[in-house]
PDB file of C-alpha atoms and ligand atoms in Angstrom:
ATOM      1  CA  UNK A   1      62.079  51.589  82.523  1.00  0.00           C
ATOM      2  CA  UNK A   2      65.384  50.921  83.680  1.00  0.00           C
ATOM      3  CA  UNK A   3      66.959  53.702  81.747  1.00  0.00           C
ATOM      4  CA  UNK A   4      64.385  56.235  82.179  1.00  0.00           C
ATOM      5  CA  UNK A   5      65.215  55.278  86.257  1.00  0.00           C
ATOM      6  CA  UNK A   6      68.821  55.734  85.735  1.00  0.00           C
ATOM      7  CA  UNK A   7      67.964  58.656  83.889  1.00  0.00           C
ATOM      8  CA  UNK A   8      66.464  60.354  86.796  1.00  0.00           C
ATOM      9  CA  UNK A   9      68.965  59.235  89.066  1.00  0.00           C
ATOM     10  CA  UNK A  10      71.392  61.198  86.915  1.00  0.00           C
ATOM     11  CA  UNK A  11      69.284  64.279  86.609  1.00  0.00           C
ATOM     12  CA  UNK A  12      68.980  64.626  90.491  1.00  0.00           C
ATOM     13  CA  UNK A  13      71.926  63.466  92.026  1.00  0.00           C
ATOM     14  CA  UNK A  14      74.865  64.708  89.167  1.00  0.00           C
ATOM     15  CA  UNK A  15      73.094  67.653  87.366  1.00  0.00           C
ATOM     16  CA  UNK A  16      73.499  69.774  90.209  1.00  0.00           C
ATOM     17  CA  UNK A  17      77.113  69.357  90.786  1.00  0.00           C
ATOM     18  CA  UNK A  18      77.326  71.398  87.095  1.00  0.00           C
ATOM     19  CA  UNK A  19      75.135  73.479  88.159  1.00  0.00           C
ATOM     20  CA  UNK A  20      76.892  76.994  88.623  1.00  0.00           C
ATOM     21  CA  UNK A  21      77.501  77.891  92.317  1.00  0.00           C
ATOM     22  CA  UNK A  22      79.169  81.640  92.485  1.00  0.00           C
ATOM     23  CA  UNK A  23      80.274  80.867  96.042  1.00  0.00           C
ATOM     24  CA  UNK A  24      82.500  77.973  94.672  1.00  0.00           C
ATOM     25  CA  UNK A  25      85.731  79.344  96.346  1.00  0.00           C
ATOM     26  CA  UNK A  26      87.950  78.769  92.970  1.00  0.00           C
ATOM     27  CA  UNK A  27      85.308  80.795  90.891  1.00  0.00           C
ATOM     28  CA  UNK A  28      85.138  83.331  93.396  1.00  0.00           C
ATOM     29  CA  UNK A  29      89.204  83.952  93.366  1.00  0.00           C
ATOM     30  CA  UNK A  30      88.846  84.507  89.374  1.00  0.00           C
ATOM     31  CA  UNK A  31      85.786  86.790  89.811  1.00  0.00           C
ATOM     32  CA  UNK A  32      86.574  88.855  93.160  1.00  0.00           C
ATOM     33  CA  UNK A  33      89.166  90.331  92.756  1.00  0.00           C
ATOM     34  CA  UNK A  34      90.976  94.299  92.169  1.00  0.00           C
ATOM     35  CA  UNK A  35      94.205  95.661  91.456  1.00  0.00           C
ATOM     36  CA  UNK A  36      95.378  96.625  95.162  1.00  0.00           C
ATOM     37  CA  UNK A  37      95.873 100.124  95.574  1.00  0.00           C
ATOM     38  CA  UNK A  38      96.930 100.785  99.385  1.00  0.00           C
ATOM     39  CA  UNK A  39      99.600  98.368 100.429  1.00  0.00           C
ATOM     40  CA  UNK A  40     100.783  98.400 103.881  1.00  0.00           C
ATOM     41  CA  UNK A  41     104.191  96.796 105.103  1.00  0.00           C
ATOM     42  CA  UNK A  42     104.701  93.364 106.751  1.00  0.00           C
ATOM     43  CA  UNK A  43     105.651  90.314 105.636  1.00  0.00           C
ATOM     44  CA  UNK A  44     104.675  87.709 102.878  1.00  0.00           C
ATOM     45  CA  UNK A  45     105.130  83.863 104.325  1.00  0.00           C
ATOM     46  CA  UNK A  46     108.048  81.926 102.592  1.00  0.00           C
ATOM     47  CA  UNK A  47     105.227  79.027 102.204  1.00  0.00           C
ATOM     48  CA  UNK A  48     102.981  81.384 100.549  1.00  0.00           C
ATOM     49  CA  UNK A  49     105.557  82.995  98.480  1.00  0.00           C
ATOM     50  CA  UNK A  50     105.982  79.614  97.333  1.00  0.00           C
ATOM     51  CA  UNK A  51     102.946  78.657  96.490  1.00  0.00           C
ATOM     52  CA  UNK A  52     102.255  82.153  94.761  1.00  0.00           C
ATOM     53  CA  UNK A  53     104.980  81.090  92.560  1.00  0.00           C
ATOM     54  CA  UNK A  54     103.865  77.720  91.877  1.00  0.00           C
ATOM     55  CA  UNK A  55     100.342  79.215  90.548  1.00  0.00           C
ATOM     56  CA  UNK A  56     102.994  81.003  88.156  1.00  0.00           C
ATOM     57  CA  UNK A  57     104.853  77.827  87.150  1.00  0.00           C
ATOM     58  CA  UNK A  58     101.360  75.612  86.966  1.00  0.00           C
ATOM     59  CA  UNK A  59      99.982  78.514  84.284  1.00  0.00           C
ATOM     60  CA  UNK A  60      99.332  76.584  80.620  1.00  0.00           C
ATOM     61  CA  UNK A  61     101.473  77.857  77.841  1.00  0.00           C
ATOM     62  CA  UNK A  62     101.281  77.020  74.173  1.00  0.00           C
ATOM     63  CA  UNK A  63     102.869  73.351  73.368  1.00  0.00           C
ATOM     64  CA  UNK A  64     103.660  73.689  76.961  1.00  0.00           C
ATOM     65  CA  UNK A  65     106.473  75.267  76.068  1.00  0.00           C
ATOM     66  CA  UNK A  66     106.476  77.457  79.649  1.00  0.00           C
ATOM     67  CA  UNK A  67     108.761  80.068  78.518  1.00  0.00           C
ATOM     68  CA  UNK A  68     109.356  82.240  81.242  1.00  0.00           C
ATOM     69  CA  UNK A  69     111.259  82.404  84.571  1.00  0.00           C
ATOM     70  CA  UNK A  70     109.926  84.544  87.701  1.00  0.00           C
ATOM     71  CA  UNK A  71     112.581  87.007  89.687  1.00  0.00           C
ATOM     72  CA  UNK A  72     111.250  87.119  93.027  1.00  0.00           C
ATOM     73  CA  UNK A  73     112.711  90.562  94.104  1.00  0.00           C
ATOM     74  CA  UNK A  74     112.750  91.027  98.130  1.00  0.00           C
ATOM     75  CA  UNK A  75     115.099  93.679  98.371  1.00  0.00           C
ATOM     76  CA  UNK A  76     113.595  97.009  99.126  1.00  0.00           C
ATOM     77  CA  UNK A  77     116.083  98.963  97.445  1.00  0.00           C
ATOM     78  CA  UNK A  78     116.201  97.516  94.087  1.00  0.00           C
ATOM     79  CA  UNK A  79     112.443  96.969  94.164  1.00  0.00           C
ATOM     80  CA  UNK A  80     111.741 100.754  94.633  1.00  0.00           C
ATOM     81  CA  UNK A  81     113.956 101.337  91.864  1.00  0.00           C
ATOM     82  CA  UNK A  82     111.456  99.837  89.943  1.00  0.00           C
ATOM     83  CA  UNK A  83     107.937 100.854  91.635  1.00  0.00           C
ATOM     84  CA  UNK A  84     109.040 103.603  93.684  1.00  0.00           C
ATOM     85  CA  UNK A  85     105.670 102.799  95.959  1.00  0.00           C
ATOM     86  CA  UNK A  86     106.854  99.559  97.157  1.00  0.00           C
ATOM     87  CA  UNK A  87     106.402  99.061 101.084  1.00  0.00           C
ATOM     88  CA  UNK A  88     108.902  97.394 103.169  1.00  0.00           C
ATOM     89  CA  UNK A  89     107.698  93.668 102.838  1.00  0.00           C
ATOM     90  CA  UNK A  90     106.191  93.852  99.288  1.00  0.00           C
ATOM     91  CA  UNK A  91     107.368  91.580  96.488  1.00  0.00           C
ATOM     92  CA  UNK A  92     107.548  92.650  93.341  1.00  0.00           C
ATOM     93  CA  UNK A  93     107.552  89.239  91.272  1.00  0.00           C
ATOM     94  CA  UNK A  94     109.162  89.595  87.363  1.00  0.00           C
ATOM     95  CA  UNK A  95     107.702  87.624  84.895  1.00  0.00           C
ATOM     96  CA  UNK A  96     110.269  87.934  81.927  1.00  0.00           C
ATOM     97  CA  UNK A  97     110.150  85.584  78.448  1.00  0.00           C
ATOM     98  CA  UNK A  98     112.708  84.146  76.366  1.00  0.00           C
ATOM     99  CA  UNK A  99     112.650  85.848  73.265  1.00  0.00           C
ATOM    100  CA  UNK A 100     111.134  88.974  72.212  1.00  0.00           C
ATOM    101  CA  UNK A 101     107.789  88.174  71.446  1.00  0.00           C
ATOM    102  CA  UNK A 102     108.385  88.341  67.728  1.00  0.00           C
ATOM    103  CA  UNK A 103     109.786  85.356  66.700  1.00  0.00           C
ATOM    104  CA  UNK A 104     107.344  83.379  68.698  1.00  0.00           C
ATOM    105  CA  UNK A 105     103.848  84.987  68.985  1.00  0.00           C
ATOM    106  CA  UNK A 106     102.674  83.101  71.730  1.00  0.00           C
ATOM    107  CA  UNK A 107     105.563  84.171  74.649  1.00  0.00           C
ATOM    108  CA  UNK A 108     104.098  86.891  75.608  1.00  0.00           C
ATOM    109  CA  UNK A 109     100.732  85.610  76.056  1.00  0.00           C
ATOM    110  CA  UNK A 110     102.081  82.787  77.836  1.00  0.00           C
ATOM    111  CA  UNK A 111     104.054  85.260  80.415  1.00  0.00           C
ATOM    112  CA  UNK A 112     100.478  87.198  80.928  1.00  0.00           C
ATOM    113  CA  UNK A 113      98.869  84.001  81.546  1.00  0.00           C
ATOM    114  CA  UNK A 114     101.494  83.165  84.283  1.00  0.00           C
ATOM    115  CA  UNK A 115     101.004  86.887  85.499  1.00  0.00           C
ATOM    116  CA  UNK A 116      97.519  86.582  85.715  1.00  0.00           C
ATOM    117  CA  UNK A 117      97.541  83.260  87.690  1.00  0.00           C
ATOM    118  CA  UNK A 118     100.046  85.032  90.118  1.00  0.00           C
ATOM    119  CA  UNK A 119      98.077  88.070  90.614  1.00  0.00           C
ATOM    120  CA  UNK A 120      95.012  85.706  91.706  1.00  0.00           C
ATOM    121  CA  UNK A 121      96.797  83.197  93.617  1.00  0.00           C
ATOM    122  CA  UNK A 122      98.365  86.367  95.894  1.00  0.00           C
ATOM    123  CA  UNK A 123      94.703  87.261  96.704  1.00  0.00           C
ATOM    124  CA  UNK A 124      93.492  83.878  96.862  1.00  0.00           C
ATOM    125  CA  UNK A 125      95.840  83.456  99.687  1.00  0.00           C
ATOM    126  CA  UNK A 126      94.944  86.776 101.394  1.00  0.00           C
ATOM    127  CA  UNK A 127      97.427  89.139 100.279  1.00  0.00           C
ATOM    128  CA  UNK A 128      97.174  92.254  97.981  1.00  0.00           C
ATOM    129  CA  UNK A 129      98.456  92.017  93.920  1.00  0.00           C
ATOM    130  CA  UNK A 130      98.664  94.401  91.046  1.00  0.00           C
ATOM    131  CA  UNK A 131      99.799  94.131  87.997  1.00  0.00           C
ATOM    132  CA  UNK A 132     102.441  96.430  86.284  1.00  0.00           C
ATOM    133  CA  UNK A 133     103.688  96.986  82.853  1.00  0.00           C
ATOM    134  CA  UNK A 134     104.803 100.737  83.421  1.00  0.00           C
ATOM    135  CA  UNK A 135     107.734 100.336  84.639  1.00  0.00           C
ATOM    136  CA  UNK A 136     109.218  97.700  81.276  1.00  0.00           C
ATOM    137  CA  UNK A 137     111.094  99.498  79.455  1.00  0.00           C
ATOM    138  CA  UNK A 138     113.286 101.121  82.874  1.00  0.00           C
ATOM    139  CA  UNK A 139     113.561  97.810  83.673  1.00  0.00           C
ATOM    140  CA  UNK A 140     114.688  96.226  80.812  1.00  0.00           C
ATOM    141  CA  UNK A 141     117.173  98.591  79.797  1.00  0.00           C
ATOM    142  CA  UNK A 142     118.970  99.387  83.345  1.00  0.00           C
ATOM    143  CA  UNK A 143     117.856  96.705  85.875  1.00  0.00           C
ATOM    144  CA  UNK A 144     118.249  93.691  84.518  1.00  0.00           C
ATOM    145  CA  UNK A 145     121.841  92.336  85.196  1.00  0.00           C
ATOM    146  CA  UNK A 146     120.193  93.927  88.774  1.00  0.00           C
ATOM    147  CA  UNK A 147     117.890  90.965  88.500  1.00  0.00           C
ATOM    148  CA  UNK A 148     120.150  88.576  87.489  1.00  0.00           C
ATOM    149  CA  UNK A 149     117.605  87.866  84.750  1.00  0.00           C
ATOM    150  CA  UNK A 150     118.679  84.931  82.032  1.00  0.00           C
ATOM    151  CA  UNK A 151     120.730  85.529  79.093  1.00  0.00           C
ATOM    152  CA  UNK A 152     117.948  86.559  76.544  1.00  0.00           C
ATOM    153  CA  UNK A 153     115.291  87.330  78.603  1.00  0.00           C
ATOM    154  CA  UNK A 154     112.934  90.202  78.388  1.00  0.00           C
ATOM    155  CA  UNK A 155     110.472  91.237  81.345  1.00  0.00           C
ATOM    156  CA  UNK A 156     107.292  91.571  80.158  1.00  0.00           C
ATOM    157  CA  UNK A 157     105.302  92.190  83.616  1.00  0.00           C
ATOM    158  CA  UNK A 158     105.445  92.419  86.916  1.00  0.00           C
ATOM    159  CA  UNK A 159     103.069  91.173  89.878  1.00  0.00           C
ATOM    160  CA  UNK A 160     103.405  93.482  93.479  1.00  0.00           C
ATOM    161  CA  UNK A 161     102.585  91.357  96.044  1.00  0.00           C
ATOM    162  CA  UNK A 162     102.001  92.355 100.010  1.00  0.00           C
ATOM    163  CA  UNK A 163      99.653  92.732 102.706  1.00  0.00           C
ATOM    164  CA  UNK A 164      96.223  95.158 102.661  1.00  0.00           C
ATOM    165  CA  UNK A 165      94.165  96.532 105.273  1.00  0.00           C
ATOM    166  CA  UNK A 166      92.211  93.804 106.465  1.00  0.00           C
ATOM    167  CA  UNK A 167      88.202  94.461 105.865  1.00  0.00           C
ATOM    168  CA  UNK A 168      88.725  95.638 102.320  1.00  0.00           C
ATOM    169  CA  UNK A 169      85.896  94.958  99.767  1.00  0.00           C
ATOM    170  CA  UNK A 170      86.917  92.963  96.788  1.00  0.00           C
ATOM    171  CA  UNK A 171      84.017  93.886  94.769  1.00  0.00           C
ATOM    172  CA  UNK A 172      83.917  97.219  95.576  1.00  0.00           C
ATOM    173  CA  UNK A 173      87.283  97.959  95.610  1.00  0.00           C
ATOM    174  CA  UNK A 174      86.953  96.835  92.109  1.00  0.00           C
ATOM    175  CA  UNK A 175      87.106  99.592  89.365  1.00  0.00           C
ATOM    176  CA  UNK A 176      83.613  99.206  87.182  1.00  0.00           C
ATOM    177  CA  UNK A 177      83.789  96.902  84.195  1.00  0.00           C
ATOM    178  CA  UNK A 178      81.987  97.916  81.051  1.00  0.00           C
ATOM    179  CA  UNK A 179      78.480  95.930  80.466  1.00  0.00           C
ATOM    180  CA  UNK A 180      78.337  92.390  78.869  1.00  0.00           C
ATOM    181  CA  UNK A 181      75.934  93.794  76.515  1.00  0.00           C
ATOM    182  CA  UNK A 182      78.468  96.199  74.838  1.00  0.00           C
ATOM    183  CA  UNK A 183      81.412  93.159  74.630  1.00  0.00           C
ATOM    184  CA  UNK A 184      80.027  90.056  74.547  1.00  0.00           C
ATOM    185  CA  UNK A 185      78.037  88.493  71.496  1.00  0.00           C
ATOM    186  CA  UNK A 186      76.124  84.983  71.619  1.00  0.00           C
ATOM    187  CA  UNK A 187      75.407  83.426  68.304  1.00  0.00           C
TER     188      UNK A 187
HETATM  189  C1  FMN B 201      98.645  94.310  81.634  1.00  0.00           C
HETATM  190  C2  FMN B 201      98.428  95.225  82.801  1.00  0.00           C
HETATM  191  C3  FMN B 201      99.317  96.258  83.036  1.00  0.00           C
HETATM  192  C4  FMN B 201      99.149  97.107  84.132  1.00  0.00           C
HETATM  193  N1  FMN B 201     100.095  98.061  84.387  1.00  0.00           N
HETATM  194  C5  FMN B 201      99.951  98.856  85.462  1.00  0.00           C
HETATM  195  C6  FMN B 201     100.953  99.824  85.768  1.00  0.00           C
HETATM  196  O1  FMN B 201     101.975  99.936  85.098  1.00  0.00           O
HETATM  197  N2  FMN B 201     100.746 100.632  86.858  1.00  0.00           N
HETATM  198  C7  FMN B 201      99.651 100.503  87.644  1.00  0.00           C
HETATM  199  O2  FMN B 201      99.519 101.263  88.618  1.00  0.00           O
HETATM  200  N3  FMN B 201      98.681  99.579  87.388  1.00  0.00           N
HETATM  201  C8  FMN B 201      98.821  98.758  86.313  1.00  0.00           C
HETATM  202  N4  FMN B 201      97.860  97.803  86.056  1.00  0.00           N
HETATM  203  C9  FMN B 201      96.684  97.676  86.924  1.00  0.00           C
HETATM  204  C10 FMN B 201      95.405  98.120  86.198  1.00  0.00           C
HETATM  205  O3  FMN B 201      95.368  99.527  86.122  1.00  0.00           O
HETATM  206  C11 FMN B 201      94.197  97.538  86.908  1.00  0.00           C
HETATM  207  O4  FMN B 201      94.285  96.146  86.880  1.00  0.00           O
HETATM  208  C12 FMN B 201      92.891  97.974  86.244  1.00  0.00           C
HETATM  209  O5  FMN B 201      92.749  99.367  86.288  1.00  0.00           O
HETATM  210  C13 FMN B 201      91.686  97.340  86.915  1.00  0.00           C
HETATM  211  O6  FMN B 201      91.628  97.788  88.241  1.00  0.00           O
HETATM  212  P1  FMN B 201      90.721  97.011  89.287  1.00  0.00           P
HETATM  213  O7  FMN B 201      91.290  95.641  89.369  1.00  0.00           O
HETATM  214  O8  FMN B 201      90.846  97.766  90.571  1.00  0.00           O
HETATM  215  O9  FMN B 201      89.362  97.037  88.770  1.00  0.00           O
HETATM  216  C14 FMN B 201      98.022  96.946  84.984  1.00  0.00           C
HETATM  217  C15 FMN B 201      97.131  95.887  84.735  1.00  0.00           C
HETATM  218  C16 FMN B 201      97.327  95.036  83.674  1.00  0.00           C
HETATM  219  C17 FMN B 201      96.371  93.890  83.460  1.00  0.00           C
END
């Protein structure tokens, strides 16, 4: 009797908590979000830039091995050297890893999980992100004593952070995703 009470207790008071909620703020930063196309100028917050970066930092990597380091470029100059679009005020963070990739499989997957956590913590906190990979290889082999990047390092991606017209649409600013019927299999 007892257990079948504590049972029910259980059932209606802590089941729900698991229960999925898609306004739940954190699932709603992974889920809502799009590659910002029409950056304006203005200023990112020092505090926010911050914490943008910790999201990078705080990303898991394999044997926690974190091998990366994050050029925070706020010079317009050298930044539109790099993306040509960038608006007075953007950042344009550089996520490089040690090591090529090769001799350690998991780097670069690593660096894209920092990346990723980036790109959502800038629109978490109200600003604008997209991620680029075009613009590597320029990078890597003219820019980076530019970026004072560490001995060794390669860039592997970059996150452009800045302000957006207020009022736009995460969802449907979103480009379509294919449906979870063609990529996803249950077994
Ligand atoms: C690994 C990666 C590399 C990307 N490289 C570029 C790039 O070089 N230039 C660019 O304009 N967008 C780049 N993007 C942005 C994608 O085009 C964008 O995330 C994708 O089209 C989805 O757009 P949406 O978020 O608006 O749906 C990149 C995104 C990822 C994840």
């Amino acid at each position: 009797m007892k257990k079948r009470m504590i049972l029910v207790l259980f059932a209606a008071v802590i089941m729900p908590s698991f229960a999925q909620d898609s306004n739940n703020p954190g699932f709603k930063a992974i889920v809502n979000h799009y590659a910002a196309r029409n950056f304006v100028s203005g200023s990112i917050a020092r505090s926010d830039l911050d914490a943008i970066i910790d999201a990078g930092i705080r990303a898991p990597s394999a044997s926690n091995r974190q091998p990366w380091h994050f050029t925070v470029v706020q010079n317009l100059d050298l930044a539109q050297k790099i993306v040509p679009q960038t608006q007075d005020g953007n950042v344009l963070i550089v996520v490089s890893s040690s090591g090529d990739g090769k001799t350690n499989g998991s780097q670069i997957l690593d660096c894209a999980l920092a990346t990723e956590s980036i790109y959502l913590a800038a629109q978490a906190l109200g600003y604008g992100s997209r991620i680029y990979t075009g613009p590597m290889n320029t990078l890597n082999s003219r820019f980076k004593s530019d970026l004072g990047l560490p001995s060794g390092y390669n860039a592997v991606a970059l996150v452009r952070v800045g302000r957006v017209q207020a009022g736009v649409d995460a969802v449907s600013a979103a480009s379509s995703r294919k449906s979870a019927n063609d990529m996803v299999t249950y077994k």
